[in-house]
Amino acid sequence: MATESELKGWIRKAKTTYSRYSNTVSKCNKEIARLKPVYKDLGQIKKDFRTVRKDLSSIIGEKRLWCGEQYNEFQQKGEVLDDACRQYYLLLDQAQDTVNTKIGELEAEKRRLVPLIGDLWGKMAQWETELQNLGN
């Protein structure tokens, strides 16, 4: 059986750790709540952008009937614009992947800490009961 000072020390340390873990979980929840709409918005931007890019490709394709210098210039500028759109889409995709990775990391941290918090809470209750029993 532990002494009163040992039990008080364990409880104090457990409360400090419990508080730290709880704060971390709370921060994770806040960041996840902030990042999930960003992830969703990036997905919508990508979807809208794909539609615009398909329209652009069809416009460039329709002008294949043209001939001469004007056609060549239009075709070159269309290819440059299409390349820029492709690069932009890839950047959007990378940004969305980065946000999703961060969300996953935060979820993992939260899931790691939640059982530890419960365990600490249970131990604190047990030690407080033992401390009360010592006083009886």
Short mmCIF file of C-alpha atoms in Angstrom, two decimals:
data_model
loop_
_atom_site.label_atom_id
_atom_site.label_comp_id
_atom_site.label_asym_id
_atom_site.label_seq_id
_atom_site.Cartn_x
_atom_site.Cartn_y
_atom_site.Cartn_z
CA MET A 1 0.00 0.00 0.00
CA ALA A 2 1.27 3.43 -0.94
CA THR A 3 1.81 6.25 1.51
CA GLU A 4 -0.27 9.41 1.57
CA SER A 5 2.54 11.52 0.08
CA GLU A 6 3.13 8.97 -2.69
CA LEU A 7 -0.56 8.93 -3.59
CA LYS A 8 -0.73 12.74 -3.60
CA GLY A 9 2.35 12.87 -5.84
CA TRP A 10 0.89 10.33 -8.27
CA ILE A 11 -2.39 12.23 -8.39
CA ARG A 12 -0.62 15.56 -8.99
CA LYS A 13 1.49 14.10 -11.83
CA ALA A 14 -1.54 12.34 -13.33
CA LYS A 15 -3.57 15.57 -13.25
CA THR A 16 -0.76 17.44 -15.01
CA THR A 17 -0.46 14.76 -17.69
CA TYR A 18 -4.24 14.52 -18.00
CA SER A 19 -4.47 18.27 -18.51
CA ARG A 20 -1.68 18.25 -21.10
CA TYR A 21 -3.25 15.38 -23.05
CA SER A 22 -6.69 16.98 -22.89
CA ASN A 23 -5.31 20.26 -24.21
CA THR A 24 -3.59 18.44 -27.06
CA VAL A 25 -6.81 16.60 -27.98
CA SER A 26 -8.70 19.90 -27.86
CA LYS A 27 -6.13 21.55 -30.14
CA CYS A 28 -6.34 18.60 -32.53
CA ASN A 29 -10.13 18.91 -32.63
CA LYS A 30 -9.91 22.64 -33.38
CA GLU A 31 -7.36 22.15 -36.16
CA ILE A 32 -9.33 19.28 -37.68
CA ALA A 33 -12.50 21.40 -37.61
CA ARG A 34 -10.58 24.18 -39.38
CA LEU A 35 -8.90 21.93 -41.96
CA LYS A 36 -11.84 19.74 -43.02
CA PRO A 37 -13.69 22.62 -44.76
CA VAL A 38 -10.44 23.59 -46.49
CA TYR A 39 -10.03 20.03 -47.76
CA LYS A 40 -13.65 20.00 -48.98
CA ASP A 41 -13.28 23.41 -50.66
CA LEU A 42 -10.10 22.34 -52.44
CA GLY A 43 -11.95 19.30 -53.77
CA GLN A 44 -14.74 21.52 -55.10
CA ILE A 45 -12.23 23.91 -56.69
CA LYS A 46 -10.54 20.95 -58.39
CA LYS A 47 -13.90 19.66 -59.64
CA ASP A 48 -14.89 23.08 -61.02
CA PHE A 49 -11.45 23.51 -62.55
CA ARG A 50 -11.65 20.14 -64.33
CA THR A 51 -14.92 21.27 -65.92
CA VAL A 52 -13.37 24.54 -67.10
CA ARG A 53 -10.35 22.70 -68.46
CA LYS A 54 -12.56 20.30 -70.44
CA ASP A 55 -14.38 23.30 -71.91
CA LEU A 56 -11.05 24.89 -72.79
CA SER A 57 -9.90 21.71 -74.54
CA SER A 58 -13.09 21.57 -76.58
CA ILE A 59 -12.73 25.24 -77.59
CA ILE A 60 -9.16 24.66 -78.70
CA GLY A 61 -10.25 21.52 -80.54
CA GLU A 62 -13.05 23.33 -82.41
CA LYS A 63 -10.58 25.73 -83.95
CA ARG A 64 -8.74 22.92 -85.72
CA LEU A 65 -10.68 23.86 -88.82
CA TRP A 66 -8.81 27.15 -89.00
CA CYS A 67 -5.70 27.34 -91.09
CA GLY A 68 -2.72 29.58 -91.52
CA GLU A 69 -0.79 31.75 -89.13
CA GLN A 70 -3.78 32.64 -86.96
CA TYR A 71 -4.49 28.95 -86.42
CA ASN A 72 -0.88 28.20 -85.45
CA GLU A 73 -0.74 31.09 -83.00
CA PHE A 74 -4.08 30.13 -81.44
CA GLN A 75 -2.98 26.51 -81.16
CA GLN A 76 0.32 27.45 -79.47
CA LYS A 77 -1.34 29.80 -77.00
CA GLY A 78 -4.00 27.18 -76.31
CA GLU A 79 -1.33 24.59 -75.50
CA VAL A 80 0.47 27.04 -73.20
CA LEU A 81 -2.81 27.81 -71.43
CA ASP A 82 -3.64 24.12 -71.16
CA ASP A 83 -0.19 23.42 -69.66
CA ALA A 84 -0.70 26.22 -67.14
CA CYS A 85 -4.10 24.75 -66.21
CA ARG A 86 -2.57 21.30 -65.79
CA GLN A 87 0.14 22.72 -63.49
CA TYR A 88 -2.43 24.65 -61.48
CA TYR A 89 -4.56 21.53 -61.08
CA LEU A 90 -1.52 19.58 -59.87
CA LEU A 91 -0.80 22.30 -57.30
CA LEU A 92 -4.41 22.15 -56.09
CA ASP A 93 -4.10 18.37 -55.81
CA GLN A 94 -0.85 18.66 -53.82
CA ALA A 95 -2.43 21.24 -51.50
CA GLN A 96 -5.43 19.00 -50.91
CA ASP A 97 -3.16 16.02 -50.22
CA THR A 98 -1.14 18.07 -47.74
CA VAL A 99 -4.28 19.16 -45.89
CA ASN A 100 -5.55 15.58 -45.84
CA THR A 101 -2.21 14.33 -44.50
CA LYS A 102 -2.32 16.89 -41.69
CA ILE A 103 -5.90 15.90 -40.83
CA GLY A 104 -4.79 12.26 -40.67
CA GLU A 105 -1.86 13.11 -38.40
CA LEU A 106 -4.12 15.07 -36.05
CA GLU A 107 -6.71 12.27 -35.96
CA ALA A 108 -3.97 9.74 -35.18
CA GLU A 109 -2.58 11.89 -32.35
CA LYS A 110 -6.06 12.35 -30.92
CA ARG A 111 -6.81 8.62 -31.09
CA ARG A 112 -3.51 7.83 -29.41
CA LEU A 113 -4.20 10.19 -26.50
CA VAL A 114 -7.88 9.51 -25.79
CA PRO A 115 -7.30 6.03 -24.28
CA LEU A 116 -4.40 7.39 -22.22
CA ILE A 117 -6.66 10.12 -20.84
CA GLY A 118 -9.24 7.53 -19.82
CA ASP A 119 -6.58 5.40 -18.14
CA LEU A 120 -5.23 8.39 -16.22
CA TRP A 121 -8.70 9.40 -15.15
CA GLY A 122 -9.34 5.90 -13.83
CA LYS A 123 -6.04 5.79 -11.94
CA MET A 124 -6.70 9.21 -10.39
CA ALA A 125 -10.09 8.00 -9.14
CA GLN A 126 -8.49 4.86 -7.73
CA TRP A 127 -5.69 6.80 -5.98
CA GLU A 128 -8.12 9.37 -4.59
CA THR A 129 -10.20 6.52 -3.14
CA GLU A 130 -7.09 4.98 -1.59
CA LEU A 131 -6.16 8.40 -0.19
CA GLN A 132 -9.63 8.75 1.38
CA ASN A 133 -9.36 5.24 2.82
CA LEU A 134 -6.05 6.17 4.46
CA GLY A 135 -7.82 9.04 6.23
CA ASN A 136 -10.64 6.83 7.53
#
